[in-house]
PDB file of C-alpha atoms and ligand atoms in Angstrom:
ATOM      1  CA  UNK W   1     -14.571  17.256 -10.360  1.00 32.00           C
ATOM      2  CA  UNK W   2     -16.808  15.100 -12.477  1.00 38.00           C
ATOM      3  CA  UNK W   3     -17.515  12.343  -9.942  1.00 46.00           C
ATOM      4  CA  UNK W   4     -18.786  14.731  -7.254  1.00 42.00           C
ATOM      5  CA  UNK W   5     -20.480  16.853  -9.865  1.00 39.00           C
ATOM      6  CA  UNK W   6     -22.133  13.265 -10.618  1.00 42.00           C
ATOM      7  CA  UNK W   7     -22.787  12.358  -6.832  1.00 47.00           C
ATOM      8  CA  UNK W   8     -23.843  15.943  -5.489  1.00 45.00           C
ATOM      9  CA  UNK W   9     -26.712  15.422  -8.300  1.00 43.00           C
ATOM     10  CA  UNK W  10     -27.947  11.920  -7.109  1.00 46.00           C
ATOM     11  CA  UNK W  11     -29.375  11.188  -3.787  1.00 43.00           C
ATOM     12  CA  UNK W  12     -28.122   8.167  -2.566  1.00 43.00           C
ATOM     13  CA  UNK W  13     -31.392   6.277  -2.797  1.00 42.00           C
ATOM     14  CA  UNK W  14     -31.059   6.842  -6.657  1.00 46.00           C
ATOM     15  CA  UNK W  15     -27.985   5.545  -6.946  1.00 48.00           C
ATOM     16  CA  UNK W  16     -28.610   2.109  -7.247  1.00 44.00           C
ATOM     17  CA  UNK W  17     -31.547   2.372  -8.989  1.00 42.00           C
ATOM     18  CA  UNK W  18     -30.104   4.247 -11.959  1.00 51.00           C
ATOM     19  CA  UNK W  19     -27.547   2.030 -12.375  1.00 72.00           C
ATOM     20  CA  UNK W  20     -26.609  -1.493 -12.978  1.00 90.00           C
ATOM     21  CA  UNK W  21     -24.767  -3.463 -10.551  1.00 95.00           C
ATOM     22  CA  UNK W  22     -20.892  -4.204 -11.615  1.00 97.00           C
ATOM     23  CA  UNK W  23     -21.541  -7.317  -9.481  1.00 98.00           C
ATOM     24  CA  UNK W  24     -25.042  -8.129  -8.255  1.00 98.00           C
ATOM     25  CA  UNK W  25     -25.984  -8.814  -4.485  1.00 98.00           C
ATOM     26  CA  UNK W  26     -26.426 -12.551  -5.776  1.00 98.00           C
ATOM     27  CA  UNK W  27     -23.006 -12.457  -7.410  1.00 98.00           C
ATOM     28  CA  UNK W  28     -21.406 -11.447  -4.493  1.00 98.00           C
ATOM     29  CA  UNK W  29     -22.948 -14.058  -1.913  1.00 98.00           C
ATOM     30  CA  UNK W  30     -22.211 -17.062  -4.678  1.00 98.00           C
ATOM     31  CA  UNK W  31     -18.596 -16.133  -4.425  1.00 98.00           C
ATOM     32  CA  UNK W  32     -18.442 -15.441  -0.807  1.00 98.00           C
ATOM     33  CA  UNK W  33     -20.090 -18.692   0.038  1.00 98.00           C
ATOM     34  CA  UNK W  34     -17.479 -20.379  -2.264  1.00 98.00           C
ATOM     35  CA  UNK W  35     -14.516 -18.563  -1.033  1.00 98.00           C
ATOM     36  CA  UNK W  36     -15.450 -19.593   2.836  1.00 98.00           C
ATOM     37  CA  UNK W  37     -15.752 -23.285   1.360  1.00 98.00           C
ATOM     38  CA  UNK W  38     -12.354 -22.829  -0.022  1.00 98.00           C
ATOM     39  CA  UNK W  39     -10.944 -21.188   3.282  1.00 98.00           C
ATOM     40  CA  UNK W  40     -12.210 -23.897   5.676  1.00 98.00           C
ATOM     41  CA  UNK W  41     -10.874 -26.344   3.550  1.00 98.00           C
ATOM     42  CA  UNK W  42      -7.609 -24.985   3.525  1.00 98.00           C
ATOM     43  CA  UNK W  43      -7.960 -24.666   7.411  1.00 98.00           C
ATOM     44  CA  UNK W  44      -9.494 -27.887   8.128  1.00 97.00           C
ATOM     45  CA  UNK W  45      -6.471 -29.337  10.113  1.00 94.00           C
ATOM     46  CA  UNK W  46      -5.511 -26.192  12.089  1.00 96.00           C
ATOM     47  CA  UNK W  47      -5.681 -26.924  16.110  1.00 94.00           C
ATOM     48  CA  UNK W  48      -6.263 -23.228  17.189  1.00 96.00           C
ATOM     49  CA  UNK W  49      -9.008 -20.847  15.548  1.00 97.00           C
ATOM     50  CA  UNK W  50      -8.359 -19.381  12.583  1.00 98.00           C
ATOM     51  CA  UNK W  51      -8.321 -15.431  13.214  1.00 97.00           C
ATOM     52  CA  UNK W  52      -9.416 -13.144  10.609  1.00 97.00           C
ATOM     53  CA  UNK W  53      -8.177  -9.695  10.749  1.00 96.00           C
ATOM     54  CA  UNK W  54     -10.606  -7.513   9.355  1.00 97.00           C
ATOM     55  CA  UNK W  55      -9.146  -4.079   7.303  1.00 96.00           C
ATOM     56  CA  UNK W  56     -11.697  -1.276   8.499  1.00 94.00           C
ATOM     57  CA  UNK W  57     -13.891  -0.021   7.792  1.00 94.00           C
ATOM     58  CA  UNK W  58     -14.452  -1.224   3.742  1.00 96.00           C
ATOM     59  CA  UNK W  59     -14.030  -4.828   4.454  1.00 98.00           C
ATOM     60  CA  UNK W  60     -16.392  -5.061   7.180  1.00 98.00           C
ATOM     61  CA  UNK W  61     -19.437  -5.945   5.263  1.00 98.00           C
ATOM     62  CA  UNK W  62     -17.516  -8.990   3.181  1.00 98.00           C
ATOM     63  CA  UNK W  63     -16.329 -10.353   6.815  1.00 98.00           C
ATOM     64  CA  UNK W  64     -19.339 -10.380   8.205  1.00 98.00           C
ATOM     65  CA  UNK W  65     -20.745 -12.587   5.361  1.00 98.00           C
ATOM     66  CA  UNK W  66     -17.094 -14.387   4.548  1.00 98.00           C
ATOM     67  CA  UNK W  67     -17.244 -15.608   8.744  1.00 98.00           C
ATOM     68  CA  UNK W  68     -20.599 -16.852   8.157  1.00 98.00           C
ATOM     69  CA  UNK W  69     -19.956 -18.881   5.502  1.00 98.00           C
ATOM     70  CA  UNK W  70     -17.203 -20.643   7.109  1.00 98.00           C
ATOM     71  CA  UNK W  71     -17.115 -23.667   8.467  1.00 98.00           C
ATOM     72  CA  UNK W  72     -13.992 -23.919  10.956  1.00 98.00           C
ATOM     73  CA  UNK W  73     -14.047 -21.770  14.406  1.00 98.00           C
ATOM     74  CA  UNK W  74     -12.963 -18.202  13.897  1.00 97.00           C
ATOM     75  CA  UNK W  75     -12.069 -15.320  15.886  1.00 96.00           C
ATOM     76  CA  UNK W  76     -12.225 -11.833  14.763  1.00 95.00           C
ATOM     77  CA  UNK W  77      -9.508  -8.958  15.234  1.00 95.00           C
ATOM     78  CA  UNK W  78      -9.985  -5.588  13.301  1.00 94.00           C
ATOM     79  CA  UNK W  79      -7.171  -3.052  12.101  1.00 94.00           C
ATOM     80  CA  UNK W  80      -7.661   0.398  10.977  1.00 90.00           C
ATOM     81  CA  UNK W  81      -6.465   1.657   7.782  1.00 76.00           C
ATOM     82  CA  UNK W  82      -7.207   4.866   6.004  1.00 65.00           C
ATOM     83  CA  UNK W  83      -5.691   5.753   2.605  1.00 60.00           C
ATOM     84  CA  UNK W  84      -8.168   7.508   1.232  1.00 54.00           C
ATOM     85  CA  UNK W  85      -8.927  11.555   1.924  1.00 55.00           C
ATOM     86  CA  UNK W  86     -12.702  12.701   1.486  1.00 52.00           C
ATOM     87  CA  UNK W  87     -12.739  11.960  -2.258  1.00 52.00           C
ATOM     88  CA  UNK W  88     -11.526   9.303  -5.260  1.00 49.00           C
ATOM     89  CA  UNK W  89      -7.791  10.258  -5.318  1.00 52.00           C
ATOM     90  CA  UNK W  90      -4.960   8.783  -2.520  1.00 56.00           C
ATOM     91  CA  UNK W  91      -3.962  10.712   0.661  1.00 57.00           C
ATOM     92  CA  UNK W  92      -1.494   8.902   3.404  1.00 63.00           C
ATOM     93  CA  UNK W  93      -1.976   5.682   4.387  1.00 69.00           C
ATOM     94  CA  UNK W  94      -2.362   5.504   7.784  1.00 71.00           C
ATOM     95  CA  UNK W  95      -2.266   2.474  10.684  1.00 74.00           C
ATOM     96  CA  UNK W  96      -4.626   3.600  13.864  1.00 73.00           C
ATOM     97  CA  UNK W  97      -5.448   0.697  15.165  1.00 74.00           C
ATOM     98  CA  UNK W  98      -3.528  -2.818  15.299  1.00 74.00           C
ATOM     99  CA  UNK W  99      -4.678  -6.011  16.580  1.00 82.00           C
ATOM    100  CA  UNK W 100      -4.376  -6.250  21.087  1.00 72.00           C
ATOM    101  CA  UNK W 101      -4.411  -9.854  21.360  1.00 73.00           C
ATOM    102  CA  UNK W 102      -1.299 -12.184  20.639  1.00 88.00           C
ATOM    103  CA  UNK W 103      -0.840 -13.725  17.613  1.00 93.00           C
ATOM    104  CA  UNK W 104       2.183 -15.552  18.170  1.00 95.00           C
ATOM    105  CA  UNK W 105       2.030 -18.833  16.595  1.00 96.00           C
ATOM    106  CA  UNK W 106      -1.989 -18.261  15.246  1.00 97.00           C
ATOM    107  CA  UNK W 107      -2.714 -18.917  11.882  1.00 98.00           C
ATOM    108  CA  UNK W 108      -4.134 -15.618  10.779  1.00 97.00           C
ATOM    109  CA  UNK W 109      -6.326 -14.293   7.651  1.00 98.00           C
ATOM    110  CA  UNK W 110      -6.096 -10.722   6.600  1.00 98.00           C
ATOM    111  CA  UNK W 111      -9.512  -9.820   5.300  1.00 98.00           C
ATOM    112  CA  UNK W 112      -9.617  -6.855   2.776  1.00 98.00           C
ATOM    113  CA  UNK W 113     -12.483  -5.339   0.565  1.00 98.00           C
ATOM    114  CA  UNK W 114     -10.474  -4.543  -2.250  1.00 98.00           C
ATOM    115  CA  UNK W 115      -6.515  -4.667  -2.870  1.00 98.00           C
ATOM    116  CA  UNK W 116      -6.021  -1.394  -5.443  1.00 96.00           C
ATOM    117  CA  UNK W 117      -2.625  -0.238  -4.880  1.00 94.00           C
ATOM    118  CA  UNK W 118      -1.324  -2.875  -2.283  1.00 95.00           C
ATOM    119  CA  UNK W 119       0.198  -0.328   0.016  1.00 91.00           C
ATOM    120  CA  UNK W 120      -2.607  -1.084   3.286  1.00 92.00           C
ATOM    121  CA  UNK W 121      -1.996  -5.282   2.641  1.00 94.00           C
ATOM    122  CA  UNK W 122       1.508  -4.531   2.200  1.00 93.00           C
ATOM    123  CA  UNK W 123       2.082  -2.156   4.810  1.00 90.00           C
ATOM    124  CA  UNK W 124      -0.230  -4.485   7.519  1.00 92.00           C
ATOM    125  CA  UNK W 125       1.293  -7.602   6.068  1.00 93.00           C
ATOM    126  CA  UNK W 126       5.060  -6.365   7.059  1.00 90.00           C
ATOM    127  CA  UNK W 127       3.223  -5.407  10.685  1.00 87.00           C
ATOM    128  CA  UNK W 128       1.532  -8.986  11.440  1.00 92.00           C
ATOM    129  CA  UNK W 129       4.224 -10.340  10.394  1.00 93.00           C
ATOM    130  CA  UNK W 130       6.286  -9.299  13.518  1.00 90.00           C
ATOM    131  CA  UNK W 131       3.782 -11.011  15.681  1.00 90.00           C
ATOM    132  CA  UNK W 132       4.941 -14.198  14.079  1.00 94.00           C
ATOM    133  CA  UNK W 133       1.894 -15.913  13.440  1.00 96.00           C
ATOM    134  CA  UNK W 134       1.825 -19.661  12.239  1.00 98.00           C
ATOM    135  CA  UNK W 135       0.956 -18.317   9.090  1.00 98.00           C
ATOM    136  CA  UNK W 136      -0.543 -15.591   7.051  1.00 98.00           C
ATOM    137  CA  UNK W 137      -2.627 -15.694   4.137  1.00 98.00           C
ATOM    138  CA  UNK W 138      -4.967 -12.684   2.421  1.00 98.00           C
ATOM    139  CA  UNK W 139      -8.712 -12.618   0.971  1.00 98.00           C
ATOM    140  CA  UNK W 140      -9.962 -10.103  -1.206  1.00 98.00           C
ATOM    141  CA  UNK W 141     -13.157  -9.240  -2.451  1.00 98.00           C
ATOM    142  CA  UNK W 142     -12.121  -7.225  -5.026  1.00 98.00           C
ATOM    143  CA  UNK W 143      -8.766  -6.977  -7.035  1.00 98.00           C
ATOM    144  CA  UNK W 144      -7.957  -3.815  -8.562  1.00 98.00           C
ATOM    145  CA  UNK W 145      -5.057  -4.663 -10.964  1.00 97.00           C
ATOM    146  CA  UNK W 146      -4.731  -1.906 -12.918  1.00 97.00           C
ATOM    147  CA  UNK W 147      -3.074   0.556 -10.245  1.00 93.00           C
ATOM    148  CA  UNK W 148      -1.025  -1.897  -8.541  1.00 97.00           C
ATOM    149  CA  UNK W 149       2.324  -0.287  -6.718  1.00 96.00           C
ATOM    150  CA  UNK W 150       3.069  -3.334  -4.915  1.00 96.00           C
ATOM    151  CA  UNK W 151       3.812  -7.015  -5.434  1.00 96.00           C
ATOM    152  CA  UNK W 152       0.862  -8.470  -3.520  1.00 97.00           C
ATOM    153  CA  UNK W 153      -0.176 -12.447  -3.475  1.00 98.00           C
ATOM    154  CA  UNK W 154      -4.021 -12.355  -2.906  1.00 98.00           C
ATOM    155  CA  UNK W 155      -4.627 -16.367  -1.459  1.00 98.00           C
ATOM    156  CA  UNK W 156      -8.417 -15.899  -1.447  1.00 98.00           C
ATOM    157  CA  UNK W 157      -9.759 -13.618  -4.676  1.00 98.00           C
ATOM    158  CA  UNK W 158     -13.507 -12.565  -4.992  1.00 98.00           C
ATOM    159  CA  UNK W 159     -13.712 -11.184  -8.698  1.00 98.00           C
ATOM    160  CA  UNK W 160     -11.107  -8.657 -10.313  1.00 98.00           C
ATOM    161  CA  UNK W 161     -12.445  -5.744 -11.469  1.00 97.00           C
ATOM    162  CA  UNK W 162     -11.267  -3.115 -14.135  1.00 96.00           C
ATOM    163  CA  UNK W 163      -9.897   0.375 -13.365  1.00 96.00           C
ATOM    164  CA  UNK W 164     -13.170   1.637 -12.208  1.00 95.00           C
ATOM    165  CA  UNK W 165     -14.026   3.668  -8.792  1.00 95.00           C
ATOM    166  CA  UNK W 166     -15.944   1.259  -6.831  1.00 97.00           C
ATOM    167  CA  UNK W 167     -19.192   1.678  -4.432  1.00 97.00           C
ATOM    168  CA  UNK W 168     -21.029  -0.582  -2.797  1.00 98.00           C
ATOM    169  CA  UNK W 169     -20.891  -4.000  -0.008  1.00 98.00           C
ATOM    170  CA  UNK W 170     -19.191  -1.405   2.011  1.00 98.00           C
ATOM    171  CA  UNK W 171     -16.960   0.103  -0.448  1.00 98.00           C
ATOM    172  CA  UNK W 172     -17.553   3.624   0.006  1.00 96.00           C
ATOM    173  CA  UNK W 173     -17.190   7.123  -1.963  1.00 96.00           C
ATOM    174  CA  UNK W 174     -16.567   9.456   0.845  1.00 95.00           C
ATOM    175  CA  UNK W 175     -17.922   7.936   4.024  1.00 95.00           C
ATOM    176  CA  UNK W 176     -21.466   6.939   2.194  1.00 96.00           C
ATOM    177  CA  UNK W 177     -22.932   4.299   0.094  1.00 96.00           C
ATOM    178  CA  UNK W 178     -21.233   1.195   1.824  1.00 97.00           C
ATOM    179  CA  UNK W 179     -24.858  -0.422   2.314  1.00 97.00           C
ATOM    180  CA  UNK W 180     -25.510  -0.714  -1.290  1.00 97.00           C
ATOM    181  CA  UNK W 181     -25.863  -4.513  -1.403  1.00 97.00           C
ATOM    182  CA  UNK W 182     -24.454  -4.780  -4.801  1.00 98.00           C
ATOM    183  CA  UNK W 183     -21.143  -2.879  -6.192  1.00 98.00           C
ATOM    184  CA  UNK W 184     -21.384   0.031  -8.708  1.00 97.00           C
ATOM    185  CA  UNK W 185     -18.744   1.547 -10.448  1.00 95.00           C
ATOM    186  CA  UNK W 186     -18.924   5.589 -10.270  1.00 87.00           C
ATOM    187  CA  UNK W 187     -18.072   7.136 -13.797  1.00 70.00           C
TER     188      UNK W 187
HETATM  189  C1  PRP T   1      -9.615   1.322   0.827  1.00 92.88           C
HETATM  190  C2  PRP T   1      -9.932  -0.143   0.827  1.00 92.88           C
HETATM  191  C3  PRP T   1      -8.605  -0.784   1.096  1.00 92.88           C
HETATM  192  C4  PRP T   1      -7.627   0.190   0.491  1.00 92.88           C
HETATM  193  C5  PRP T   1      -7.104  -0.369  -0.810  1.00 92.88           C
HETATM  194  O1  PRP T   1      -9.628   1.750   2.137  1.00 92.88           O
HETATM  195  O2  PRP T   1     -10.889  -0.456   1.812  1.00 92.88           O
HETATM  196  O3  PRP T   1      -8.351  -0.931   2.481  1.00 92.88           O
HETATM  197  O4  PRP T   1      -8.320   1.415   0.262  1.00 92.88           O
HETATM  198  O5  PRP T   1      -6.225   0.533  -1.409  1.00 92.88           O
HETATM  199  P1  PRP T   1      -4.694   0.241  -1.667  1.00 92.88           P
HETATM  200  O6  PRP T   1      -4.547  -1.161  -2.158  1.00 92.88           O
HETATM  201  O7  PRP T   1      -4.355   1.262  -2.719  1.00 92.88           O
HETATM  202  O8  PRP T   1      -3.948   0.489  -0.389  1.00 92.88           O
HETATM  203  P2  PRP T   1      -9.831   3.263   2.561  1.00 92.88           P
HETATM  204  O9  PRP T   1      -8.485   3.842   2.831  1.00 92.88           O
HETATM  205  O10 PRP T   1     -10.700   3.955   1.571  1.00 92.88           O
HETATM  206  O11 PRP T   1     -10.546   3.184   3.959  1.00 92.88           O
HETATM  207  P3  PRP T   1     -11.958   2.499   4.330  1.00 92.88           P
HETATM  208  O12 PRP T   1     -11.766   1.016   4.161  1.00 92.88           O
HETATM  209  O13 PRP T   1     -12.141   2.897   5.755  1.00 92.88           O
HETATM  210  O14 PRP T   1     -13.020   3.049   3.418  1.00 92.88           O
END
């Protein structure tokens, strides 16, 4: 395969440095600090904390910033979703881990890295939405068009990207590179 023939021939440190960033470390943090002003505006008047509900493991690197850059209280719940075998092409999606606490009546935010096919927001979407929370809205990083399966409404949208594998702000290629500050496209 091309990509691994690509990969298994540069270390990671090299990586970045042979490369230029699809979307530089400054890039990123402009938009994130503009999407959390956005979010806490549109959660200004809420009465309970918002609760974001992280997609491991990709999106846990956008959180982390996205939670710091709001301004309204915030609690954090994580699911697990997999999709994704040891390489670039799909394997099942699978749910491992859903949220413990209640969130009956909470006004939650699903937090993804990137939305590519829709099937992990769809399929966690359909499963927070029997916990009937107040309401449910979705921010992305990344949007993925090109391969879209699913109808999915992304509320919050970081930059869409063209049909290119993605590395990087941890987005990963299998299990390694999600430090990379900025995001690289692979082939
Ligand atoms: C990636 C990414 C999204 C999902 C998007 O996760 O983080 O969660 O795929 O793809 P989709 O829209 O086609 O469903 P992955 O399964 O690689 O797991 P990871 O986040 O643990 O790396």
């Amino acid at each position: 395969m091309r990509m691994l023939e690509v990969l298994t021939q540069t270390p990671p440190a090299r990586v970045e440095s042979s490369g230029k960033a699809m979307i530089t470390s400054a890039q990123i943090s402009r938009r994130v600090h503009a999407m959390g002003r956005e979010i806490s505006r549109v959660y200004a008047v809420i009465e309970t904390p918002l609760v974001l509900v992280v997609i491991l493991k990709g999106a846990t690197v956008f959180a982390a910033d996205l939670l710091r850059s709001l301004s309204v209280p915030a609690e954090l719940e994580f699911v697990r979703a997999a999709s994704y075998g040891s390489g670039t092409s799909r394997g099942e999606l699978r749910l491992a881990h859903m949220i413990d606490g209640p969130l009956v009546d909470r006004h939650v935010l699903l937090v993804e890295d990137i939305v590519d096919s829709g099937h992990t927001v769809e399929a966690i979407t359909r499963r927070v939405r029997r916990m009937k929370p107040a309401s449910l809205r979705l921010a992305a990083l990344l949007d993925r068009p090109a391969r879209r399966a699913v109808k999915v409404n992304i509320d919050f949208k970081g930059f869409v990207i063209p049909d290119r594998f993605v590395i990087g702000y941890g987005l990963d290629y299998a299990g390694l590179y999600r430090e990379l500050p900025g995001i690289y496209s692979l082939g």
